[in-house]
PDB file of C-alpha atoms in Angstrom:
ATOM      1  CA  UNK U 240      17.103  -5.724 -25.187  1.00 85.00           C
ATOM      2  CA  UNK U 241      16.031  -2.657 -25.954  1.00 88.00           C
ATOM      3  CA  UNK U 242      13.940  -2.455 -28.773  1.00 90.00           C
ATOM      4  CA  UNK U 243      13.054   0.963 -30.507  1.00 91.00           C
ATOM      5  CA  UNK U 244       9.823   2.334 -31.078  1.00 91.00           C
ATOM      6  CA  UNK U 245       9.613   0.567 -35.079  1.00 93.00           C
ATOM      7  CA  UNK U 246      10.846  -2.940 -33.665  1.00 92.00           C
ATOM      8  CA  UNK U 247      14.325  -2.419 -33.954  1.00 94.00           C
ATOM      9  CA  UNK U 248      17.317  -3.050 -31.693  1.00 95.00           C
ATOM     10  CA  UNK U 249      18.887  -0.694 -30.027  1.00 94.00           C
ATOM     11  CA  UNK U 250      22.403  -1.389 -30.029  1.00 95.00           C
ATOM     12  CA  UNK U 251      25.661   0.510 -28.378  1.00 93.00           C
ATOM     13  CA  UNK U 252      28.330   2.002 -29.590  1.00 95.00           C
ATOM     14  CA  UNK U 253      30.180  -1.275 -30.412  1.00 95.00           C
ATOM     15  CA  UNK U 254      26.978  -2.748 -32.068  1.00 95.00           C
ATOM     16  CA  UNK U 255      25.808  -5.026 -29.394  1.00 95.00           C
ATOM     17  CA  UNK U 256      22.574  -5.596 -28.048  1.00 94.00           C
ATOM     18  CA  UNK U 257      21.205  -2.615 -25.692  1.00 90.00           C
ATOM     19  CA  UNK U 258      19.928  -5.244 -22.831  1.00 86.00           C
ATOM     20  CA  UNK U 259      16.583  -4.006 -20.534  1.00 84.00           C
ATOM     21  CA  UNK U 260      17.332  -5.363 -17.561  1.00 81.00           C
ATOM     22  CA  UNK U 261      18.851  -7.984 -15.529  1.00 80.00           C
ATOM     23  CA  UNK U 262      17.768  -9.375 -12.250  1.00 84.00           C
ATOM     24  CA  UNK U 263      18.757  -6.998  -9.873  1.00 79.00           C
ATOM     25  CA  UNK U 264      16.256  -4.652 -11.847  1.00 79.00           C
ATOM     26  CA  UNK U 265      13.862  -7.464 -11.475  1.00 81.00           C
ATOM     27  CA  UNK U 266      14.165  -7.395  -7.418  1.00 81.00           C
ATOM     28  CA  UNK U 267      13.994  -3.918  -7.111  1.00 77.00           C
ATOM     29  CA  UNK U 268      10.487  -3.649  -8.617  1.00 78.00           C
ATOM     30  CA  UNK U 269       9.604  -6.099  -6.793  1.00 81.00           C
ATOM     31  CA  UNK U 270       9.867  -4.360  -3.781  1.00 79.00           C
ATOM     32  CA  UNK U 271       7.583  -1.894  -5.546  1.00 78.00           C
ATOM     33  CA  UNK U 272       4.568  -4.603  -5.322  1.00 78.00           C
ATOM     34  CA  UNK U 273       5.102  -5.122  -1.894  1.00 81.00           C
ATOM     35  CA  UNK U 274       2.040  -5.211   0.100  1.00 83.00           C
ATOM     36  CA  UNK U 275      -1.350  -6.640  -2.397  1.00 84.00           C
ATOM     37  CA  UNK U 276      -3.004  -9.028  -2.220  1.00 83.00           C
ATOM     38  CA  UNK U 277      -6.284 -10.487  -3.126  1.00 81.00           C
ATOM     39  CA  UNK U 278      -9.773  -8.369  -1.824  1.00 82.00           C
ATOM     40  CA  UNK U 279     -11.399 -10.924   1.083  1.00 81.00           C
ATOM     41  CA  UNK U 280     -13.349 -13.369  -1.085  1.00 78.00           C
ATOM     42  CA  UNK U 281     -17.269 -11.939  -1.930  1.00 76.00           C
ATOM     43  CA  UNK U 282     -20.923 -14.804  -2.080  1.00 75.00           C
ATOM     44  CA  UNK U 283     -21.502 -13.403  -5.432  1.00 72.00           C
ATOM     45  CA  UNK U 284     -18.424 -13.934  -7.747  1.00 70.00           C
ATOM     46  CA  UNK U 285     -16.308 -17.376  -8.327  1.00 68.00           C
ATOM     47  CA  UNK U 286     -13.576 -16.259  -5.688  1.00 59.00           C
ATOM     48  CA  UNK U 287     -11.120 -19.205  -3.619  1.00 66.00           C
ATOM     49  CA  UNK U 288     -10.395 -19.440  -0.546  1.00 66.00           C
ATOM     50  CA  UNK U 289      -7.637 -16.831  -1.661  1.00 69.00           C
ATOM     51  CA  UNK U 290      -9.696 -13.784  -2.493  1.00 75.00           C
ATOM     52  CA  UNK U 291     -11.176 -12.217  -4.818  1.00 74.00           C
ATOM     53  CA  UNK U 292      -9.989 -11.604  -8.768  1.00 72.00           C
ATOM     54  CA  UNK U 293     -12.872  -9.108  -9.445  1.00 76.00           C
ATOM     55  CA  UNK U 294     -11.526  -6.465  -7.286  1.00 79.00           C
ATOM     56  CA  UNK U 295      -9.154  -4.635  -7.083  1.00 82.00           C
ATOM     57  CA  UNK U 296      -6.500  -5.715  -5.061  1.00 83.00           C
ATOM     58  CA  UNK U 297      -6.141  -4.273  -1.725  1.00 84.00           C
ATOM     59  CA  UNK U 298      -2.586  -2.420   0.042  1.00 83.00           C
ATOM     60  CA  UNK U 299      -1.557  -3.692   3.234  1.00 84.00           C
ATOM     61  CA  UNK U 300       0.316  -0.828   4.703  1.00 80.00           C
ATOM     62  CA  UNK U 301       2.085  -2.511   7.699  1.00 83.00           C
ATOM     63  CA  UNK U 302       3.431  -5.291   5.201  1.00 81.00           C
ATOM     64  CA  UNK U 303       5.456  -2.274   2.395  1.00 80.00           C
ATOM     65  CA  UNK U 304       8.790  -2.067   1.645  1.00 79.00           C
ATOM     66  CA  UNK U 305       9.534   1.331   2.290  1.00 76.00           C
ATOM     67  CA  UNK U 306      12.380   1.482   0.816  1.00 77.00           C
ATOM     68  CA  UNK U 307      13.773   3.651  -1.960  1.00 78.00           C
ATOM     69  CA  UNK U 308      12.538   1.963  -5.484  1.00 78.00           C
ATOM     70  CA  UNK U 309      15.723   2.405  -8.467  1.00 76.00           C
ATOM     71  CA  UNK U 310      14.713   3.188 -11.684  1.00 71.00           C
ATOM     72  CA  UNK U 311      15.514   0.134 -14.554  1.00 66.00           C
ATOM     73  CA  UNK U 312      18.567   1.221 -15.502  1.00 64.00           C
ATOM     74  CA  UNK U 313      19.952   2.706 -12.640  1.00 65.00           C
ATOM     75  CA  UNK U 314      18.443   6.318 -13.237  1.00 71.00           C
ATOM     76  CA  UNK U 315      17.958   7.614  -9.831  1.00 75.00           C
ATOM     77  CA  UNK U 316      14.642   5.869  -8.235  1.00 78.00           C
ATOM     78  CA  UNK U 317      10.881   5.821  -8.556  1.00 74.00           C
ATOM     79  CA  UNK U 318       8.542   8.317  -7.947  1.00 70.00           C
ATOM     80  CA  UNK U 319      11.653  11.459  -9.204  1.00 69.00           C
ATOM     81  CA  UNK U 320       9.767  13.370 -10.963  1.00 72.00           C
ATOM     82  CA  UNK U 321       7.178  14.304  -8.717  1.00 74.00           C
ATOM     83  CA  UNK U 322       7.359  17.025  -6.421  1.00 73.00           C
ATOM     84  CA  UNK U 323       8.601  16.923  -3.132  1.00 75.00           C
ATOM     85  CA  UNK U 324       5.790  17.613   0.089  1.00 73.00           C
ATOM     86  CA  UNK U 325       7.128  20.576   0.998  1.00 76.00           C
ATOM     87  CA  UNK U 326       6.799  21.434  -2.329  1.00 78.00           C
ATOM     88  CA  UNK U 327       3.007  20.617  -2.403  1.00 73.00           C
ATOM     89  CA  UNK U 328       0.389  24.038  -1.630  1.00 75.00           C
ATOM     90  CA  UNK U 329      -1.085  22.633   1.492  1.00 74.00           C
ATOM     91  CA  UNK U 330      -4.912  24.377   0.674  1.00 71.00           C
ATOM     92  CA  UNK U 331      -6.070  22.497   3.883  1.00 70.00           C
ATOM     93  CA  UNK U 332      -3.232  23.984   6.009  1.00 72.00           C
ATOM     94  CA  UNK U 333      -4.754  27.924   4.886  1.00 77.00           C
ATOM     95  CA  UNK U 334      -6.844  30.436   7.578  1.00 81.00           C
ATOM     96  CA  UNK U 335     -10.140  29.402   6.255  1.00 82.00           C
ATOM     97  CA  UNK U 336     -10.062  26.113   5.694  1.00 79.00           C
ATOM     98  CA  UNK U 337     -13.037  23.733   7.009  1.00 79.00           C
ATOM     99  CA  UNK U 338     -12.349  20.559   8.164  1.00 75.00           C
ATOM    100  CA  UNK U 339     -15.597  18.057   8.810  1.00 74.00           C
ATOM    101  CA  UNK U 340     -15.565  14.778  11.438  1.00 73.00           C
ATOM    102  CA  UNK U 341     -17.100  12.143   9.000  1.00 70.00           C
ATOM    103  CA  UNK U 342     -16.974   9.330  11.268  1.00 69.00           C
ATOM    104  CA  UNK U 343     -13.857   7.145  12.866  1.00 66.00           C
ATOM    105  CA  UNK U 344     -13.644   4.392   9.107  1.00 65.00           C
ATOM    106  CA  UNK U 345     -12.446   5.669   6.078  1.00 60.00           C
ATOM    107  CA  UNK U 346     -14.346   4.437   2.593  1.00 59.00           C
ATOM    108  CA  UNK U 347     -11.755   1.349   2.958  1.00 57.00           C
ATOM    109  CA  UNK U 348     -13.245   0.531   5.870  1.00 56.00           C
ATOM    110  CA  UNK U 349     -10.520  -2.061   8.470  1.00 54.00           C
ATOM    111  CA  UNK U 350      -7.430  -1.447   5.794  1.00 51.00           C
ATOM    112  CA  UNK U 351      -5.127   1.331   5.522  1.00 46.00           C
ATOM    113  CA  UNK U 352      -5.772   3.944   2.663  1.00 42.00           C
TER     114      UNK U 352
END
């Protein structure tokens, strides 16, 4: 059930407790976390065959669910409050912008950024 900041239960007009989320919300949020996997194991940590739990997880872009994810309670989609790419200044495209080639691999290595 939904709780206020003071811990009391939020109730609707009929006095019933307002539910926080249901199984559909859980499925939607699970879709937002697809494509993450444990980082490769290292010899200097106590890792197992599944990878390192000491390092941050790696996002595998090719496994990502690219469909929109709804917010809890059906109030739009995740990311709706962020500006569209077309609305963000593109300083890297302005006259005089400089491009420095730093190599063929990103700092993350072979994984997608």
